[in-house]
C-alpha positions as YAML, in Angstrom:
chain: A
units: angstrom
residues:
- id: 1
  name: MET
  ca: [156.42, 28.17, 102.49]
- id: 2
  name: THR
  ca: [157.91, 27.58, 105.87]
- id: 3
  name: PRO
  ca: [157.06, 29.90, 108.96]
- id: 4
  name: VAL
  ca: [160.71, 31.28, 108.85]
- id: 5
  name: LEU
  ca: [160.79, 32.10, 105.27]
- id: 6
  name: ARG
  ca: [157.42, 33.74, 105.59]
- id: 7
  name: LEU
  ca: [158.75, 35.85, 108.57]
- id: 8
  name: SER
  ca: [161.88, 36.52, 106.18]
- id: 9
  name: ARG
  ca: [159.64, 37.88, 103.68]
- id: 10
  name: ILE
  ca: [157.37, 39.97, 106.23]
- id: 11
  name: ALA
  ca: [160.53, 41.78, 107.29]
- id: 12
  name: MET
  ca: [161.97, 42.74, 103.97]
- id: 13
  name: THR
  ca: [158.43, 44.00, 102.80]
- id: 14
  name: MET
  ca: [157.99, 46.02, 106.07]
- id: 15
  name: ALA
  ca: [161.69, 47.56, 105.90]
- id: 16
  name: ALA
  ca: [161.05, 48.53, 102.28]
- id: 17
  name: ALA
  ca: [157.40, 49.81, 103.09]
- id: 18
  name: ALA
  ca: [158.94, 52.02, 105.73]
- id: 19
  name: MET
  ca: [161.44, 53.66, 103.60]
- id: 20
  name: LEU
  ca: [159.08, 54.16, 100.84]
- id: 21
  name: VAL
  ca: [156.73, 56.06, 103.18]
- id: 22
  name: VAL
  ca: [159.73, 58.21, 104.23]
- id: 23
  name: ALA
  ca: [160.52, 58.68, 100.68]
- id: 24
  name: TYR
  ca: [157.00, 59.81, 99.91]
- id: 25
  name: LEU
  ca: [157.30, 62.40, 103.00]
- id: 26
  name: ASN
  ca: [160.56, 63.53, 101.57]
- id: 27
  name: ILE
  ca: [159.03, 64.44, 98.21]
- id: 28
  name: ALA
  ca: [155.59, 65.56, 99.37]
- id: 29
  name: LEU
  ca: [156.71, 67.71, 102.12]
- id: 30
  name: ALA
  ca: [160.10, 68.99, 100.55]
- id: 31
  name: GLN
  ca: [158.94, 72.52, 100.80]
- id: 32
  name: GLN
  ca: [157.77, 72.27, 104.51]
- id: 33
  name: VAL
  ca: [160.88, 69.97, 105.64]
- id: 34
  name: SER
  ca: [164.43, 69.98, 104.29]
- id: 35
  name: PRO
  ca: [165.72, 66.35, 103.87]
- id: 36
  name: ILE
  ca: [169.06, 67.85, 104.09]
- id: 37
  name: PHE
  ca: [168.62, 70.18, 107.40]
- id: 38
  name: ASP
  ca: [165.65, 68.85, 109.03]
- id: 39
  name: PRO
  ca: [165.09, 65.67, 111.03]
- id: 40
  name: VAL
  ca: [162.79, 63.21, 109.80]
- id: 41
  name: SER
  ca: [160.67, 63.54, 112.94]
- id: 42
  name: ASP
  ca: [159.62, 66.97, 111.71]
- id: 43
  name: TYR
  ca: [156.88, 65.12, 109.22]
- id: 44
  name: VAL
  ca: [154.99, 64.63, 112.48]
- id: 45
  name: TYR
  ca: [153.81, 68.28, 112.26]
- id: 46
  name: TYR
  ca: [152.46, 67.77, 108.58]
- id: 47
  name: ASN
  ca: [151.48, 64.18, 108.14]
- id: 48
  name: GLY
  ca: [151.80, 62.39, 111.65]
- id: 49
  name: VAL
  ca: [149.65, 59.43, 110.50]
- id: 50
  name: ALA
  ca: [152.54, 58.75, 107.72]
- id: 51
  name: PHE
  ca: [155.15, 59.08, 110.16]
- id: 52
  name: VAL
  ca: [153.97, 57.07, 112.78]
- id: 53
  name: LEU
  ca: [153.24, 54.38, 110.14]
- id: 54
  name: SER
  ca: [156.68, 54.43, 108.91]
- id: 55
  name: VAL
  ca: [157.92, 53.64, 112.43]
- id: 56
  name: LEU
  ca: [155.32, 50.88, 112.96]
- id: 57
  name: LEU
  ca: [156.56, 49.31, 109.79]
- id: 58
  name: LEU
  ca: [159.94, 49.13, 110.95]
- id: 59
  name: MET
  ca: [159.16, 47.75, 114.10]
- id: 60
  name: SER
  ca: [157.19, 45.17, 112.63]
- id: 61
  name: GLY
  ca: [159.94, 44.36, 110.29]
- id: 62
  name: GLY
  ca: [162.38, 44.09, 113.45]
- id: 63
  name: PHE
  ca: [159.98, 41.97, 115.29]
- id: 64
  name: ALA
  ca: [159.56, 39.68, 112.25]
- id: 65
  name: VAL
  ca: [163.54, 39.05, 112.25]
- id: 66
  name: ALA
  ca: [163.86, 38.63, 115.73]
- id: 67
  name: THR
  ca: [161.14, 36.14, 116.09]
- id: 68
  name: GLY
  ca: [162.93, 34.33, 112.80]
- id: 69
  name: LEU
  ca: [166.03, 34.27, 114.48]
- id: 70
  name: THR
  ca: [164.75, 32.09, 117.52]
- id: 71
  name: ARG
  ca: [162.55, 30.12, 115.25]
- id: 72
  name: ALA
  ca: [165.41, 29.14, 112.98]
- id: 73
  name: GLY
  ca: [167.80, 28.40, 115.62]
- id: 74
  name: VAL
  ca: [170.26, 30.86, 114.42]
- id: 75
  name: PRO
  ca: [173.09, 31.08, 117.05]
- id: 76
  name: HIS
  ca: [172.83, 34.41, 119.30]
- id: 77
  name: SER
  ca: [173.16, 35.85, 123.07]
- id: 78
  name: GLY
  ca: [170.63, 37.01, 125.44]
- id: 79
  name: TRP
  ca: [172.35, 40.26, 125.06]
- id: 80
  name: VAL
  ca: [170.86, 40.49, 121.24]
- id: 81
  name: LYS
  ca: [167.23, 39.85, 122.61]
- id: 82
  name: VAL
  ca: [167.75, 42.56, 125.22]
- id: 83
  name: LEU
  ca: [168.99, 44.99, 122.50]
- id: 84
  name: PHE
  ca: [166.17, 44.05, 120.24]
- id: 85
  name: GLY
  ca: [163.58, 44.85, 123.13]
- id: 86
  name: LEU
  ca: [165.54, 48.06, 123.95]
- id: 87
  name: TRP
  ca: [165.22, 49.03, 120.29]
- id: 88
  name: TYR
  ca: [161.42, 48.36, 120.04]
- id: 89
  name: PHE
  ca: [161.31, 50.78, 123.14]
- id: 90
  name: GLY
  ca: [163.45, 53.60, 121.57]
- id: 91
  name: LEU
  ca: [161.18, 53.10, 118.43]
- id: 92
  name: ALA
  ca: [157.99, 53.25, 120.75]
- id: 93
  name: LEU
  ca: [159.06, 56.62, 122.25]
- id: 94
  name: VAL
  ca: [159.74, 58.13, 118.77]
- id: 95
  name: ALA
  ca: [156.45, 57.15, 117.52]
- id: 96
  name: ILE
  ca: [154.49, 58.43, 120.97]
- id: 97
  name: PHE
  ca: [156.46, 61.73, 121.53]
- id: 98
  name: PRO
  ca: [156.86, 64.28, 118.77]
- id: 99
  name: GLY
  ca: [160.24, 65.87, 118.48]
- id: 100
  name: ASN
  ca: [161.10, 69.38, 119.23]
- id: 101
  name: PRO
  ca: [159.32, 71.96, 117.27]
- id: 102
  name: SER
  ca: [162.86, 73.75, 116.24]
- id: 103
  name: VAL
  ca: [166.28, 73.84, 117.30]
- id: 104
  name: ASP
  ca: [165.53, 76.86, 119.67]
- id: 105
  name: VAL
  ca: [162.43, 75.20, 121.44]
- id: 106
  name: SER
  ca: [162.98, 72.37, 123.66]
- id: 107
  name: THR
  ca: [160.21, 70.48, 125.25]
- id: 108
  name: VAL
  ca: [159.90, 67.16, 127.59]
- id: 109
  name: ALA
  ca: [158.21, 65.40, 124.83]
- id: 110
  name: GLY
  ca: [160.87, 66.39, 122.39]
- id: 111
  name: GLU
  ca: [163.80, 65.39, 124.72]
- id: 112
  name: ILE
  ca: [162.11, 62.10, 125.40]
- id: 113
  name: HIS
  ca: [161.83, 61.59, 121.54]
- id: 114
  name: ARG
  ca: [165.54, 62.54, 121.24]
- id: 115
  name: PHE
  ca: [166.54, 59.81, 123.93]
- id: 116
  name: GLY
  ca: [164.09, 57.29, 122.02]
- id: 117
  name: GLY
  ca: [165.85, 57.93, 118.76]
- id: 118
  name: ALA
  ca: [169.46, 57.55, 120.16]
- id: 119
  name: VAL
  ca: [168.21, 53.96, 121.65]
- id: 120
  name: PHE
  ca: [167.06, 52.73, 118.53]
- id: 121
  name: LEU
  ca: [169.87, 54.09, 116.29]
- id: 122
  name: THR
  ca: [172.55, 52.74, 118.78]
- id: 123
  name: CYS
  ca: [170.77, 49.29, 119.77]
- id: 124
  name: LEU
  ca: [170.17, 47.70, 116.30]
- id: 125
  name: PRO
  ca: [173.63, 48.00, 115.22]
- id: 126
  name: VAL
  ca: [175.37, 46.61, 118.21]
- id: 127
  name: ALA
  ca: [172.88, 43.59, 118.19]
- id: 128
  name: CYS
  ca: [174.08, 42.71, 114.99]
- id: 129
  name: TRP
  ca: [177.55, 43.05, 115.66]
- id: 130
  name: LEU
  ca: [176.94, 41.01, 118.91]
- id: 131
  name: LEU
  ca: [175.16, 38.34, 116.33]
- id: 132
  name: ALA
  ca: [177.91, 38.54, 113.75]
- id: 133
  name: ARG
  ca: [180.34, 37.62, 116.66]
- id: 134
  name: SER
  ca: [178.37, 34.41, 117.61]
- id: 135
  name: LEU
  ca: [178.06, 33.25, 114.02]
- id: 136
  name: ARG
  ca: [181.80, 34.10, 112.90]
- id: 137
  name: ASP
  ca: [182.96, 30.52, 114.57]
- id: 138
  name: HIS
  ca: [180.51, 28.61, 112.49]
- id: 139
  name: PRO
  ca: [181.98, 27.79, 109.11]
- id: 140
  name: VAL
  ca: [178.31, 27.90, 107.34]
- id: 141
  name: TRP
  ca: [177.61, 31.46, 108.71]
- id: 142
  name: MET
  ca: [181.19, 33.06, 108.27]
- id: 143
  name: VAL
  ca: [180.16, 34.86, 104.96]
- id: 144
  name: THR
  ca: [176.67, 36.14, 106.88]
- id: 145
  name: ALA
  ca: [178.80, 37.09, 109.63]
- id: 146
  name: GLY
  ca: [181.16, 39.34, 107.78]
- id: 147
  name: ARG
  ca: [177.90, 41.06, 105.92]
- id: 148
  name: LEU
  ca: [176.16, 41.63, 109.31]
- id: 149
  name: ARG
  ca: [179.41, 42.62, 110.57]
- id: 150
  name: GLY
  ca: [180.06, 45.34, 107.68]
- id: 151
  name: VAL
  ca: [176.54, 46.54, 107.81]
- id: 152
  name: ALA
  ca: [176.71, 47.23, 111.62]
- id: 153
  name: VAL
  ca: [179.78, 49.03, 111.31]
- id: 154
  name: VAL
  ca: [177.98, 51.47, 108.77]
- id: 155
  name: GLY
  ca: [175.27, 51.62, 111.28]
- id: 156
  name: VAL
  ca: [177.21, 52.46, 114.24]
- id: 157
  name: LEU
  ca: [179.27, 55.33, 112.10]
- id: 158
  name: THR
  ca: [176.10, 56.98, 110.39]
- id: 159
  name: ALA
  ca: [174.25, 57.00, 114.23]
- id: 160
  name: ALA
  ca: [177.38, 58.49, 115.62]
- id: 161
  name: SER
  ca: [177.74, 61.09, 112.89]
- id: 162
  name: PHE
  ca: [173.74, 62.03, 113.57]
- id: 163
  name: GLY
  ca: [174.66, 62.32, 117.09]
- id: 164
  name: VAL
  ca: [177.74, 64.70, 116.32]
- id: 165
  name: ALA
  ca: [174.99, 66.83, 114.37]
- id: 166
  name: GLN
  ca: [173.06, 67.54, 117.34]
- id: 167
  name: PHE
  ca: [175.90, 69.46, 118.72]
- id: 168
  name: VAL
  ca: [177.57, 70.99, 115.61]
- id: 169
  name: GLN
  ca: [174.69, 72.85, 113.92]
- id: 170
  name: TRP
  ca: [176.23, 73.55, 110.12]
- id: 171
  name: LEU
  ca: [176.37, 69.63, 109.93]
- id: 172
  name: PRO
  ca: [173.55, 68.44, 107.62]
- id: 173
  name: GLN
  ca: [171.27, 66.92, 110.41]
- id: 174
  name: GLY
  ca: [168.75, 65.61, 108.28]
- id: 175
  name: LEU
  ca: [170.53, 64.08, 105.67]
- id: 176
  name: LEU
  ca: [172.84, 62.27, 108.22]
- id: 177
  name: GLU
  ca: [169.62, 61.16, 110.25]
- id: 178
  name: ARG
  ca: [168.41, 59.62, 106.87]
- id: 179
  name: PHE
  ca: [171.65, 58.02, 106.27]
- id: 180
  name: ALA
  ca: [171.38, 56.22, 109.63]
- id: 181
  name: LEU
  ca: [168.13, 55.34, 108.93]
- id: 182
  name: ALA
  ca: [168.93, 53.66, 105.85]
- id: 183
  name: ALA
  ca: [171.52, 51.56, 107.71]
- id: 184
  name: GLU
  ca: [168.82, 50.58, 110.04]
- id: 185
  name: VAL
  ca: [166.62, 49.26, 107.37]
- id: 186
  name: ALA
  ca: [169.92, 47.64, 105.73]
- id: 187
  name: LEU
  ca: [170.42, 45.58, 109.00]
- id: 188
  name: VAL
  ca: [166.80, 44.62, 109.03]
- id: 189
  name: VAL
  ca: [167.06, 43.21, 105.43]
- id: 190
  name: VAL
  ca: [170.41, 41.51, 106.11]
- id: 191
  name: LEU
  ca: [168.78, 39.93, 109.09]
- id: 192
  name: ALA
  ca: [165.84, 38.79, 107.18]
- id: 193
  name: LEU
  ca: [168.26, 37.32, 104.63]
- id: 194
  name: THR
  ca: [170.11, 35.37, 107.51]
- id: 195
  name: ILE
  ca: [166.61, 33.80, 108.65]
- id: 196
  name: ARG
  ca: [166.13, 32.80, 105.10]
- id: 197
  name: LYS
  ca: [169.38, 31.21, 104.91]
- id: 198
  name: ALA
  ca: [168.74, 29.20, 107.87]
- id: 199
  name: ALA
  ca: [165.62, 27.92, 106.97]
- id: 200
  name: ARG
  ca: [167.03, 26.37, 103.79]
...
């Protein structure tokens, strides 16, 4: 197996593992944290190790695909690299700083956590959109570019919906955030498939 194919497999494994950890938390802590109305970050108050592990797994998957894009020679701009860097930064803030304990209580750590969430939920979809633009003029990459663009649009829409839920209290904030996270994982998987194609 080539190094790029290995990176592709690592990325998909890490992304799937991150989702499995969150799925476990959804089920195991359903009585404490509502998957419909409560944010994923609330899990840190009941099982902080599993919550941080899910973030680290997602970061690892993202690092694997970013490395794979470069090694496989997939055409992409410097802005894509910058956005990936910001994505890591946002995820790191989410892992280090706990969210606000409730909607009525605001802390410095909680606001940093919210900022980190906004950064990472925004940066990966935009990075993938820019990557799709770089690929669309290459005949061999046209299908991949369309797939990337489609999932990036879903990522932007789900992230925007979750952002709106921060201000419109009656919206199902927890459910919208989980949709946005699922879109992030889908983007990592599509990127992993992209570098796998480049390696063949």
